[in-house]
Amino acid sequence: MGTTPEPGTGATNRAGEAPEQVGLSTEAEGETTVTEEGTELERSIGLVGGIAIGVGTMIGAGIFVFPGLAAGRAGPAAAGSFAIGAVIALLVALPASELATAMPKSGGGYYFISRALGALPGAVVGISIWLGLVFATAFYLVGFGNYAAALLAEAGVNLGGVPIVIPMALVFGVLLTALNLFGTENAAKLQNYVVGLLLTILVLFLSYGGLDALGVFGTQSTPETFFRFGPFPMFTTAALVFTSYLGFAQVATVAGDIKDPGRNLPLAMVGSVLIVAVLYVATIFVATSAFGSARLETFGETAIVEVARNFVGGTGALAILLAGLLATVSSANASILSTSRAVFAVSKDAIIPKAAARMNLKYGTPHVALAMAGGPVLVLVALGEVEVLAEVASFLHLVMYGLMCVALISMRRDEPEWYDPDFRVPAHRLVAGIGAIASFGLILFMQTTSQVIGLAIMLAAAGWYKYYAADVELKGVL
């Protein structure tokens, strides 16, 4: 790592609290990071755990929601849409990797942007991402409840008309928050097991489907014309499916928990994008080979369940529903962990009251920040209507991704004394420039409601900063 950073500015928030001065020392290379205040997190997540967070957050919509919708828009070329989405995600993942190896601290995008562009844009991103991740987590938990209900119905379990979706979502929301409270290592182990089982089911399913499409098991499928609707829908559909890649930056958000961050952070972010990209492209190939894009579209958001049923009957449908259940668990678990780290980071910088950064000394976890993550999630789950908020979460993530690319260009231009990343992006202006344009450009394809709510949240975050922490300065300071 780099040389000793410059001290904090000493400016305080409305409560008289100053940003915590941290020491980014050689200790950050090992399993723990220790600040002079002794309030940093223990580094307990390895490379496999980092990849599991990235894959576990991303995998889900691309396989369990989008195949029918995307095939209806672009035909078999929807596979190209997912490939384009992966390229854009990598254009953001590379700048994020460089920034993360230079600043392997909790908060990820918030931390990078506040140090490169200043406290105001940092506060807007930090507070917005906190709320955005709360929205996304509520969406995942409601999805979990729906998959649980569908799995029980497919298995023939008669619930007598008792609604279980919201109760199941609430119970698992409480359990996952408690698991994160009792130790990050426990949450990471659960993530590894869930993602491992999920990938096993999906690889078996896609392998069988691929061989079936080639005629090894049944009759060889007659492939459709790749550009059934022409090449243009492939690009517009890429905007739709890009939300499938929004999770890789959660790895950077928990950077303060990652062992050997100089090596593991870039590998986890880029590796997780590549893994899910291969699975997404293979899913479209298998799905369009099984039914053809026109019929696949008629199945809507349950298309992949019908594809599995077509291969091996009810057993296949049950297996895919179980995979969907695991996907929502992994996404919710990773999002609760990331949400708490976002709260932890903005609190340590005195953007919000520093009480939120208090640590549970027994378990080494930020218990107040976890409560500020899990509590609002449970309220939203109980209220329902989380679909629109999920797209708002995507809006806020895209803003953060675009600003991370701008932050890299700014950081390279100014090069503070302490800036010494283990990984540097080649042709950084070109890569980060395209990444920023692509991220901001995709926002234009979103629903107007999501755009308006997202902008309102950002304005409210800026208003909070001006009221509570206007004197706090963070640019160029670790």
Tab-separated table of C-alpha atoms in Angstrom:
chain	number	residue	atom	x	y	z
A	1	MET	CA	0.000	0.000	0.000
A	2	GLY	CA	0.915	3.608	-0.211
A	3	THR	CA	2.538	5.987	2.150
A	4	THR	CA	1.008	7.426	5.290
A	5	PRO	CA	-2.092	9.396	4.331
A	6	GLU	CA	-2.732	12.982	5.099
A	7	PRO	CA	-4.722	13.601	8.243
A	8	GLY	CA	-8.390	14.575	8.228
A	9	THR	CA	-9.421	18.147	7.910
A	10	GLY	CA	-10.767	18.586	11.429
A	11	ALA	CA	-14.031	20.101	10.160
A	12	THR	CA	-17.076	18.858	12.078
A	13	ASN	CA	-20.737	18.173	11.472
A	14	ARG	CA	-23.653	19.873	13.228
A	15	ALA	CA	-23.155	17.606	16.286
A	16	GLY	CA	-19.483	18.546	16.549
A	17	GLU	CA	-18.249	15.165	15.248
A	18	ALA	CA	-15.270	14.956	12.873
A	19	PRO	CA	-14.510	12.305	10.253
A	20	GLU	CA	-12.550	9.434	11.717
A	21	GLN	CA	-8.911	9.590	10.733
A	22	VAL	CA	-7.785	6.190	9.564
A	23	GLY	CA	-4.447	4.656	8.943
A	24	LEU	CA	-4.230	2.784	5.665
A	25	SER	CA	-1.140	0.896	6.633
A	26	THR	CA	0.529	-2.328	5.704
A	27	GLU	CA	-1.860	-4.046	8.100
A	28	ALA	CA	-4.543	-3.691	5.429
A	29	GLU	CA	-2.719	-6.391	3.464
A	30	GLY	CA	-3.442	-9.009	6.088
A	31	GLU	CA	-6.560	-10.298	7.730
A	32	THR	CA	-7.244	-7.287	9.921
A	33	THR	CA	-7.145	-3.567	9.572
A	34	VAL	CA	-6.522	-1.605	12.744
A	35	THR	CA	-7.004	2.121	13.051
A	36	GLU	CA	-5.774	4.306	15.834
A	37	GLU	CA	-9.278	4.201	17.256
A	38	GLY	CA	-9.472	0.414	16.905
A	39	THR	CA	-12.892	0.529	15.264
A	40	GLU	CA	-12.113	-1.009	11.898
A	41	LEU	CA	-13.657	-4.282	10.776
A	42	GLU	CA	-11.875	-7.611	10.840
A	43	ARG	CA	-10.898	-8.885	7.403
A	44	SER	CA	-12.612	-12.272	7.362
A	45	ILE	CA	-13.741	-12.723	3.718
A	46	GLY	CA	-11.406	-14.436	1.220
A	47	LEU	CA	-11.460	-14.604	-2.584
A	48	VAL	CA	-14.138	-17.305	-2.706
A	49	GLY	CA	-16.284	-15.308	-0.303
A	50	GLY	CA	-15.829	-12.154	-2.399
A	51	ILE	CA	-16.845	-13.970	-5.589
A	52	ALA	CA	-19.806	-15.499	-3.741
A	53	ILE	CA	-20.990	-12.009	-2.740
A	54	GLY	CA	-20.684	-10.731	-6.315
A	55	VAL	CA	-22.264	-13.797	-7.959
A	56	GLY	CA	-24.859	-14.172	-5.218
A	57	THR	CA	-26.020	-10.583	-5.602
A	58	MET	CA	-26.110	-10.639	-9.411
A	59	ILE	CA	-27.464	-14.048	-10.229
A	60	GLY	CA	-31.206	-14.045	-10.124
A	61	ALA	CA	-33.067	-11.744	-12.504
A	62	GLY	CA	-30.898	-12.711	-15.474
A	63	ILE	CA	-31.955	-16.336	-15.158
A	64	PHE	CA	-35.244	-16.353	-13.267
A	65	VAL	CA	-36.989	-13.246	-14.666
A	66	PHE	CA	-35.536	-12.031	-17.965
A	67	PRO	CA	-35.234	-15.017	-20.388
A	68	GLY	CA	-38.853	-14.871	-21.574
A	69	LEU	CA	-39.016	-11.072	-21.638
A	70	ALA	CA	-35.662	-10.652	-23.373
A	71	ALA	CA	-36.322	-13.395	-25.956
A	72	GLY	CA	-39.647	-11.749	-26.794
A	73	ARG	CA	-37.834	-8.501	-27.606
A	74	ALA	CA	-34.686	-9.695	-29.347
A	75	GLY	CA	-35.169	-13.420	-30.081
A	76	PRO	CA	-32.031	-15.567	-29.751
A	77	ALA	CA	-30.000	-12.330	-30.034
A	78	ALA	CA	-30.974	-11.737	-26.392
A	79	ALA	CA	-27.840	-13.765	-25.678
A	80	GLY	CA	-25.943	-10.912	-27.337
A	81	SER	CA	-27.822	-8.448	-25.105
A	82	PHE	CA	-26.486	-10.194	-22.015
A	83	ALA	CA	-22.992	-10.213	-23.537
A	84	ILE	CA	-23.202	-6.444	-24.171
A	85	GLY	CA	-24.367	-5.945	-20.593
A	86	ALA	CA	-21.352	-7.900	-19.375
A	87	VAL	CA	-18.962	-5.728	-21.395
A	88	ILE	CA	-20.463	-2.548	-19.879
A	89	ALA	CA	-20.293	-4.080	-16.404
A	90	LEU	CA	-16.604	-4.877	-16.934
A	91	LEU	CA	-15.952	-1.290	-18.081
A	92	VAL	CA	-17.188	-0.204	-14.629
A	93	ALA	CA	-15.706	-3.137	-12.704
A	94	LEU	CA	-12.173	-2.321	-13.888
A	95	PRO	CA	-12.171	1.293	-12.573
A	96	ALA	CA	-13.881	0.078	-9.398
A	97	SER	CA	-11.125	-2.526	-8.973
A	98	GLU	CA	-8.360	0.078	-9.212
A	99	LEU	CA	-10.090	2.385	-6.736
A	100	ALA	CA	-10.779	-0.514	-4.380
A	101	THR	CA	-7.137	-1.615	-4.284
A	102	ALA	CA	-6.089	1.972	-3.555
A	103	MET	CA	-8.800	2.444	-0.907
A	104	PRO	CA	-9.855	-0.998	0.442
A	105	LYS	CA	-12.333	0.482	2.900
A	106	SER	CA	-15.961	-0.180	3.751
A	107	GLY	CA	-18.412	1.841	1.693
A	108	GLY	CA	-17.062	1.037	-1.781
A	109	GLY	CA	-18.446	3.531	-4.294
A	110	TYR	CA	-19.288	6.058	-1.569
A	111	TYR	CA	-15.729	6.015	-0.277
A	112	PHE	CA	-14.137	6.365	-3.739
A	113	ILE	CA	-16.422	9.198	-4.827
A	114	SER	CA	-16.129	11.185	-1.584
A	115	ARG	CA	-12.301	11.049	-1.719
A	116	ALA	CA	-12.064	11.831	-5.435
A	117	LEU	CA	-14.931	14.287	-5.993
A	118	GLY	CA	-15.695	15.645	-2.509
A	119	ALA	CA	-18.049	15.240	0.433
A	120	LEU	CA	-21.234	16.470	-1.283
A	121	PRO	CA	-21.292	13.956	-4.176
A	122	GLY	CA	-20.024	11.332	-1.727
A	123	ALA	CA	-22.851	12.031	0.703
A	124	VAL	CA	-25.432	11.926	-2.077
A	125	VAL	CA	-24.132	8.542	-3.258
A	126	GLY	CA	-23.624	7.121	0.250
A	127	ILE	CA	-27.074	7.961	1.576
A	128	SER	CA	-28.748	7.081	-1.732
A	129	ILE	CA	-27.050	3.696	-1.920
A	130	TRP	CA	-28.033	2.950	1.658
A	131	LEU	CA	-31.677	3.499	0.736
A	132	GLY	CA	-31.256	1.850	-2.664
A	133	LEU	CA	-29.878	-1.311	-1.100
A	134	VAL	CA	-32.746	-1.306	1.406
A	135	PHE	CA	-35.185	-1.227	-1.538
A	136	ALA	CA	-33.327	-4.008	-3.333
A	137	THR	CA	-33.160	-6.198	-0.229
A	138	ALA	CA	-36.906	-5.854	0.351
A	139	PHE	CA	-37.467	-6.838	-3.287
A	140	TYR	CA	-35.277	-9.929	-2.883
A	141	LEU	CA	-37.055	-11.004	0.295
A	142	VAL	CA	-40.506	-10.693	-1.274
A	143	GLY	CA	-39.132	-12.695	-4.201
A	144	PHE	CA	-37.979	-15.308	-1.708
A	145	GLY	CA	-41.506	-15.512	-0.299
A	146	ASN	CA	-42.968	-15.952	-3.778
A	147	TYR	CA	-40.502	-18.701	-4.673
A	148	ALA	CA	-41.180	-20.460	-1.363
A	149	ALA	CA	-44.927	-20.404	-2.027
A	150	ALA	CA	-44.444	-21.654	-5.600
A	151	LEU	CA	-42.095	-24.417	-4.452
A	152	LEU	CA	-44.598	-25.660	-1.878
A	153	ALA	CA	-47.404	-25.545	-4.437
A	154	GLU	CA	-45.318	-27.445	-7.007
A	155	ALA	CA	-44.549	-30.053	-4.325
A	156	GLY	CA	-48.276	-30.494	-3.652
A	157	VAL	CA	-48.284	-28.948	-0.163
A	158	ASN	CA	-51.770	-27.611	0.578
A	159	LEU	CA	-51.613	-24.442	2.683
A	160	GLY	CA	-55.392	-24.068	2.805
A	161	GLY	CA	-55.274	-20.630	1.237
A	162	VAL	CA	-53.092	-19.180	4.013
A	163	PRO	CA	-50.916	-16.387	2.560
A	164	ILE	CA	-47.248	-17.077	3.316
A	165	VAL	CA	-45.309	-14.777	0.981
A	166	ILE	CA	-44.944	-11.761	3.307
A	167	PRO	CA	-44.606	-13.811	6.552
A	168	MET	CA	-41.839	-15.924	4.982
A	169	ALA	CA	-40.085	-12.775	3.726
A	170	LEU	CA	-40.234	-11.172	7.179
A	171	VAL	CA	-38.960	-14.271	8.977
A	172	PHE	CA	-35.973	-14.637	6.666
A	173	GLY	CA	-35.294	-10.898	6.828
A	174	VAL	CA	-34.968	-11.177	10.612
A	175	LEU	CA	-32.852	-14.348	10.384
A	176	LEU	CA	-30.405	-12.922	7.842
A	177	THR	CA	-29.997	-9.668	9.779
A	178	ALA	CA	-29.345	-11.649	12.969
A	179	LEU	CA	-26.839	-13.884	11.173
A	180	ASN	CA	-24.879	-10.823	10.008
A	181	LEU	CA	-24.986	-9.428	13.539
A	182	PHE	CA	-23.425	-12.560	15.023
A	183	GLY	CA	-20.352	-12.371	12.828
A	184	THR	CA	-19.446	-11.509	9.239
A	185	GLU	CA	-17.688	-14.847	8.903
A	186	ASN	CA	-20.961	-16.688	9.532
A	187	ALA	CA	-22.766	-14.622	6.905
A	188	ALA	CA	-19.922	-15.243	4.441
A	189	LYS	CA	-20.061	-19.010	5.066
A	190	LEU	CA	-23.810	-19.058	4.425
A	191	GLN	CA	-23.207	-17.088	1.227
A	192	ASN	CA	-20.569	-19.578	0.060
A	193	TYR	CA	-22.819	-22.596	0.692
A	194	VAL	CA	-25.905	-21.047	-0.908
A	195	VAL	CA	-24.072	-19.821	-3.998
A	196	GLY	CA	-22.228	-23.144	-4.334
A	197	LEU	CA	-25.474	-25.135	-4.289
A	198	LEU	CA	-27.136	-22.634	-6.615
A	199	LEU	CA	-24.321	-22.828	-9.166
A	200	THR	CA	-24.369	-26.639	-9.007
A	201	ILE	CA	-28.079	-26.755	-9.879
A	202	LEU	CA	-27.713	-24.198	-12.666
A	203	VAL	CA	-24.654	-25.842	-14.243
A	204	LEU	CA	-26.410	-29.246	-14.258
A	205	PHE	CA	-29.557	-27.696	-15.730
A	206	LEU	CA	-27.715	-25.734	-18.423
A	207	SER	CA	-25.475	-28.691	-19.297
A	208	TYR	CA	-28.493	-30.961	-19.749
A	209	GLY	CA	-30.301	-28.286	-21.730
A	210	GLY	CA	-27.309	-27.644	-23.946
A	211	LEU	CA	-26.873	-31.328	-24.756
A	212	ASP	CA	-30.615	-31.615	-25.384
A	213	ALA	CA	-30.471	-28.700	-27.812
A	214	LEU	CA	-27.665	-30.466	-29.681
A	215	GLY	CA	-29.753	-33.656	-29.961
A	216	VAL	CA	-27.704	-35.775	-27.530
A	217	PHE	CA	-30.767	-36.666	-25.421
A	218	GLY	CA	-33.700	-35.890	-27.679
A	219	THR	CA	-34.352	-34.429	-31.069
A	220	GLN	CA	-31.950	-31.747	-32.181
A	221	SER	CA	-33.569	-28.335	-32.097
A	222	THR	CA	-33.817	-26.274	-35.245
A	223	PRO	CA	-32.151	-22.985	-34.326
A	224	GLU	CA	-33.973	-19.743	-35.008
A	225	THR	CA	-32.392	-16.946	-36.948
A	226	PHE	CA	-30.127	-15.177	-34.465
A	227	PHE	CA	-31.276	-11.669	-35.427
A	228	ARG	CA	-34.936	-12.641	-35.697
A	229	PHE	CA	-36.031	-9.041	-35.092
A	230	GLY	CA	-32.927	-7.402	-36.566
A	231	PRO	CA	-29.803	-6.232	-34.706
A	232	PHE	CA	-31.242	-3.067	-33.063
A	233	PRO	CA	-33.436	-4.860	-30.450
A	234	MET	CA	-30.314	-6.603	-29.187
A	235	PHE	CA	-28.964	-3.220	-28.004
A	236	THR	CA	-32.216	-1.895	-26.516
A	237	THR	CA	-32.717	-5.209	-24.717
A	238	ALA	CA	-29.209	-4.822	-23.274
A	239	ALA	CA	-30.523	-1.793	-21.342
A	240	LEU	CA	-33.316	-3.950	-19.913
A	241	VAL	CA	-31.111	-6.826	-18.810
A	242	PHE	CA	-28.209	-4.718	-17.509
A	243	THR	CA	-29.895	-4.675	-14.123
A	244	SER	CA	-28.794	-8.331	-13.928
A	245	TYR	CA	-25.214	-7.095	-13.441
A	246	LEU	CA	-25.819	-4.446	-10.789
A	247	GLY	CA	-24.436	-6.471	-7.895
A	248	PHE	CA	-20.715	-6.690	-8.585
A	249	ALA	CA	-19.933	-3.404	-6.826
A	250	GLN	CA	-21.226	-4.870	-3.542
A	251	VAL	CA	-17.834	-6.565	-3.348
A	252	ALA	CA	-16.236	-3.106	-3.099
A	253	THR	CA	-18.802	-2.033	-0.501
A	254	VAL	CA	-17.507	-4.720	1.872
A	255	ALA	CA	-13.848	-4.048	0.957
A	256	GLY	CA	-13.078	-3.447	4.630
A	257	ASP	CA	-13.896	-7.141	5.298
A	258	ILE	CA	-11.843	-8.586	2.397
A	259	LYS	CA	-8.523	-10.332	3.071
A	260	ASP	CA	-5.556	-9.366	0.888
A	261	PRO	CA	-7.627	-6.682	-0.878
A	262	GLY	CA	-4.955	-5.813	-3.435
A	263	ARG	CA	-5.335	-9.274	-4.969
A	264	ASN	CA	-8.812	-10.409	-4.034
A	265	LEU	CA	-10.907	-7.317	-4.804
A	266	PRO	CA	-10.161	-7.099	-8.564
A	267	LEU	CA	-10.365	-10.877	-8.988
A	268	ALA	CA	-13.700	-11.063	-7.136
A	269	MET	CA	-15.342	-8.209	-9.061
A	270	VAL	CA	-14.154	-9.135	-12.557
A	271	GLY	CA	-14.495	-12.870	-11.904
A	272	SER	CA	-18.059	-12.622	-10.661
A	273	VAL	CA	-19.109	-10.597	-13.725
A	274	LEU	CA	-17.563	-13.184	-16.070
A	275	ILE	CA	-19.170	-16.131	-14.242
A	276	VAL	CA	-22.700	-14.741	-14.353
A	277	ALA	CA	-22.238	-13.542	-17.958
A	278	VAL	CA	-21.468	-17.103	-19.092
A	279	LEU	CA	-24.492	-18.425	-17.193
A	280	TYR	CA	-26.808	-15.737	-18.632
A	281	VAL	CA	-25.729	-16.335	-22.251
A	282	ALA	CA	-26.041	-20.111	-21.790
A	283	THR	CA	-29.512	-19.685	-20.292
A	284	ILE	CA	-30.789	-17.786	-23.337
A	285	PHE	CA	-29.302	-20.413	-25.667
A	286	VAL	CA	-30.940	-23.276	-23.776
A	287	ALA	CA	-34.278	-21.505	-23.318
A	288	THR	CA	-34.683	-20.387	-26.944
A	289	SER	CA	-33.599	-23.824	-28.134
A	290	ALA	CA	-36.258	-25.508	-25.978
A	291	PHE	CA	-39.274	-23.454	-27.014
A	292	GLY	CA	-38.356	-20.762	-29.505
A	293	SER	CA	-38.498	-17.091	-28.577
A	294	ALA	CA	-42.174	-16.530	-29.471
A	295	ARG	CA	-43.499	-19.256	-27.180
A	296	LEU	CA	-40.925	-18.459	-24.521
A	297	GLU	CA	-42.298	-14.931	-24.335
A	298	THR	CA	-45.772	-16.239	-23.501
A	299	PHE	CA	-44.404	-17.791	-20.269
A	300	GLY	CA	-43.295	-14.370	-19.011
A	301	GLU	CA	-41.303	-14.313	-15.784
A	302	THR	CA	-41.689	-18.068	-15.186
A	303	ALA	CA	-40.210	-19.068	-18.531
A	304	ILE	CA	-37.188	-20.839	-17.114
A	305	VAL	CA	-39.391	-22.999	-14.857
A	306	GLU	CA	-41.320	-24.181	-17.917
A	307	VAL	CA	-38.061	-24.892	-19.748
A	308	ALA	CA	-36.928	-27.127	-16.872
A	309	ARG	CA	-40.338	-28.832	-16.771
A	310	ASN	CA	-40.038	-29.494	-20.506
A	311	PHE	CA	-36.712	-31.275	-19.955
A	312	VAL	CA	-37.369	-33.506	-16.951
A	313	GLY	CA	-40.952	-32.857	-15.850
A	314	GLY	CA	-42.009	-31.799	-12.362
A	315	THR	CA	-38.601	-32.677	-10.900
A	316	GLY	CA	-36.968	-30.104	-13.160
A	317	ALA	CA	-39.515	-27.468	-12.196
A	318	LEU	CA	-38.900	-28.167	-8.503
A	319	ALA	CA	-35.124	-27.926	-8.976
A	320	ILE	CA	-35.368	-24.553	-10.716
A	321	LEU	CA	-37.775	-23.218	-8.098
A	322	LEU	CA	-35.283	-24.299	-5.434
A	323	ALA	CA	-32.548	-22.515	-7.359
A	324	GLY	CA	-34.710	-19.390	-7.466
A	325	LEU	CA	-35.203	-19.645	-3.723
A	326	LEU	CA	-31.429	-19.889	-3.187
A	327	ALA	CA	-30.804	-16.964	-5.535
A	328	THR	CA	-33.093	-14.678	-3.550
A	329	VAL	CA	-31.502	-15.783	-0.257
A	330	SER	CA	-27.983	-15.073	-1.547
A	331	SER	CA	-29.015	-11.694	-2.988
A	332	ALA	CA	-30.748	-10.641	0.243
A	333	ASN	CA	-27.874	-11.810	2.448
A	334	ALA	CA	-25.228	-9.998	0.388
A	335	SER	CA	-27.369	-6.857	0.225
A	336	ILE	CA	-27.937	-6.704	4.005
A	337	LEU	CA	-24.176	-7.024	4.514
A	338	SER	CA	-23.476	-4.290	1.939
A	339	THR	CA	-26.186	-1.961	3.267
A	340	SER	CA	-24.736	-2.045	6.772
A	341	ARG	CA	-21.235	-1.273	5.417
A	342	ALA	CA	-22.580	1.715	3.487
A	343	VAL	CA	-24.176	3.057	6.690
A	344	PHE	CA	-20.974	2.290	8.627
A	345	ALA	CA	-18.849	4.240	6.140
A	346	VAL	CA	-20.964	7.427	5.973
A	347	SER	CA	-21.246	7.392	9.768
A	348	LYS	CA	-17.478	7.158	10.285
A	349	ASP	CA	-17.148	10.201	8.026
A	350	ALA	CA	-19.637	12.133	10.213
A	351	ILE	CA	-22.078	12.505	7.302
A	352	ILE	CA	-24.682	10.956	9.625
A	353	PRO	CA	-24.409	10.648	13.443
A	354	LYS	CA	-21.361	8.610	14.400
A	355	ALA	CA	-23.413	6.428	16.725
A	356	ALA	CA	-24.259	4.396	13.595
A	357	ALA	CA	-20.626	3.249	13.355
A	358	ARG	CA	-20.538	1.665	16.805
A	359	MET	CA	-19.109	-1.842	16.863
A	360	ASN	CA	-20.286	-4.881	18.794
A	361	LEU	CA	-17.022	-5.787	20.500
A	362	LYS	CA	-18.022	-9.437	21.054
A	363	TYR	CA	-18.835	-10.233	17.411
A	364	GLY	CA	-16.837	-7.488	15.653
A	365	THR	CA	-19.839	-6.286	13.651
A	366	PRO	CA	-21.450	-2.839	13.270
A	367	HIS	CA	-24.675	-3.654	15.117
A	368	VAL	CA	-26.261	-0.187	14.834
A	369	ALA	CA	-25.592	-0.044	11.083
A	370	LEU	CA	-27.045	-3.549	10.702
A	371	ALA	CA	-30.185	-2.430	12.512
A	372	MET	CA	-30.377	0.599	10.189
A	373	ALA	CA	-30.175	-1.844	7.269
A	374	GLY	CA	-32.505	-4.598	8.454
A	375	GLY	CA	-35.136	-2.440	10.160
A	376	PRO	CA	-36.267	-0.411	7.116
A	377	VAL	CA	-36.142	-3.574	4.993
A	378	LEU	CA	-38.669	-5.312	7.241
A	379	VAL	CA	-40.963	-2.269	7.159
A	380	LEU	CA	-40.910	-2.198	3.354
A	381	VAL	CA	-41.535	-5.950	3.143
A	382	ALA	CA	-44.527	-5.614	5.456
A	383	LEU	CA	-45.914	-2.765	3.340
A	384	GLY	CA	-45.364	-4.631	0.029
A	385	GLU	CA	-45.221	-2.814	-3.333
A	386	VAL	CA	-41.476	-3.168	-3.672
A	387	GLU	CA	-41.178	-3.642	-7.457
A	388	VAL	CA	-40.960	0.070	-8.322
A	389	LEU	CA	-38.489	0.644	-5.499
A	390	ALA	CA	-36.309	-2.135	-6.917
A	391	GLU	CA	-35.932	-0.192	-10.167
A	392	VAL	CA	-35.166	2.936	-8.148
A	393	ALA	CA	-32.330	0.918	-6.591
A	394	SER	CA	-31.032	0.214	-10.101
A	395	PHE	CA	-31.229	3.954	-10.915
A	396	LEU	CA	-29.166	4.836	-7.846
A	397	HIS	CA	-26.618	2.110	-8.593
A	398	LEU	CA	-26.144	3.391	-12.148
A	399	VAL	CA	-25.522	6.921	-10.825
A	400	MET	CA	-22.887	5.497	-8.473
A	401	TYR	CA	-21.271	3.465	-11.255
A	402	GLY	CA	-21.026	6.496	-13.542
A	403	LEU	CA	-19.537	8.625	-10.767
A	404	MET	CA	-17.034	5.883	-9.865
A	405	CYS	CA	-15.708	6.083	-13.438
A	406	VAL	CA	-15.479	9.882	-13.135
A	407	ALA	CA	-13.766	9.417	-9.764
A	408	LEU	CA	-11.059	7.254	-11.345
A	409	ILE	CA	-10.287	9.894	-13.983
A	410	SER	CA	-10.189	12.587	-11.287
A	411	MET	CA	-7.987	10.521	-8.967
A	412	ARG	CA	-5.503	9.719	-11.745
A	413	ARG	CA	-5.361	13.406	-12.670
A	414	ASP	CA	-4.703	14.624	-9.115
A	415	GLU	CA	-2.740	11.549	-7.825
A	416	PRO	CA	-2.594	12.256	-4.057
A	417	GLU	CA	0.582	11.103	-2.347
A	418	TRP	CA	-1.172	8.116	-0.805
A	419	TYR	CA	-2.759	6.922	-4.078
A	420	ASP	CA	-0.872	3.717	-4.893
A	421	PRO	CA	-3.273	1.032	-6.228
A	422	ASP	CA	-2.073	-2.535	-6.692
A	423	PHE	CA	-4.053	-2.684	-9.935
A	424	ARG	CA	-4.134	0.042	-12.596
A	425	VAL	CA	-6.623	0.173	-15.476
A	426	PRO	CA	-4.941	0.351	-18.891
A	427	ALA	CA	-6.206	3.205	-21.112
A	428	HIS	CA	-8.076	4.443	-18.049
A	429	ARG	CA	-9.628	7.532	-19.667
A	430	LEU	CA	-11.125	5.464	-22.504
A	431	VAL	CA	-12.331	2.626	-20.267
A	432	ALA	CA	-13.735	4.853	-17.521
A	433	GLY	CA	-15.166	7.331	-20.048
A	434	ILE	CA	-17.139	4.652	-21.889
A	435	GLY	CA	-18.172	3.117	-18.554
A	436	ALA	CA	-19.524	6.459	-17.336
A	437	ILE	CA	-21.398	7.207	-20.577
A	438	ALA	CA	-22.910	3.707	-20.641
A	439	SER	CA	-23.986	3.890	-16.976
A	440	PHE	CA	-25.600	7.321	-17.256
A	441	GLY	CA	-27.068	6.442	-20.666
A	442	LEU	CA	-28.899	3.372	-19.380
A	443	ILE	CA	-30.797	5.577	-16.924
A	444	LEU	CA	-32.613	7.110	-19.907
A	445	PHE	CA	-34.236	3.743	-20.629
A	446	MET	CA	-35.828	3.499	-17.175
A	447	GLN	CA	-39.410	4.261	-16.220
A	448	THR	CA	-40.151	7.929	-15.540
A	449	THR	CA	-41.477	7.070	-12.059
A	450	SER	CA	-38.175	5.456	-11.111
A	451	GLN	CA	-36.220	8.422	-12.469
A	452	VAL	CA	-38.322	10.923	-10.501
A	453	ILE	CA	-38.118	8.966	-7.214
A	454	GLY	CA	-34.377	8.417	-7.678
A	455	LEU	CA	-33.739	12.127	-8.278
A	456	ALA	CA	-35.892	13.023	-5.262
A	457	ILE	CA	-33.805	10.719	-3.047
A	458	MET	CA	-30.572	12.263	-4.326
A	459	LEU	CA	-31.875	15.795	-3.688
A	460	ALA	CA	-32.980	14.807	-0.175
A	461	ALA	CA	-29.507	13.344	0.494
A	462	ALA	CA	-27.884	16.579	-0.715
A	463	GLY	CA	-30.243	18.554	1.554
A	464	TRP	CA	-29.242	16.407	4.540
A	465	TYR	CA	-25.544	17.007	3.816
A	466	LYS	CA	-26.061	20.780	3.616
A	467	TYR	CA	-28.007	20.740	6.889
A	468	TYR	CA	-25.918	18.334	8.952
A	469	ALA	CA	-22.424	18.007	7.511
A	470	ALA	CA	-21.770	20.966	5.200
A	471	ASP	CA	-18.411	21.707	6.855
A	472	VAL	CA	-17.125	18.131	6.500
A	473	GLU	CA	-14.492	17.867	3.789
A	474	LEU	CA	-13.302	14.526	2.477
A	475	LYS	CA	-11.726	15.109	-0.936
A	476	GLY	CA	-8.195	13.745	-1.128
A	477	VAL	CA	-8.215	12.596	2.524
A	478	LEU	CA	-8.164	9.022	3.789
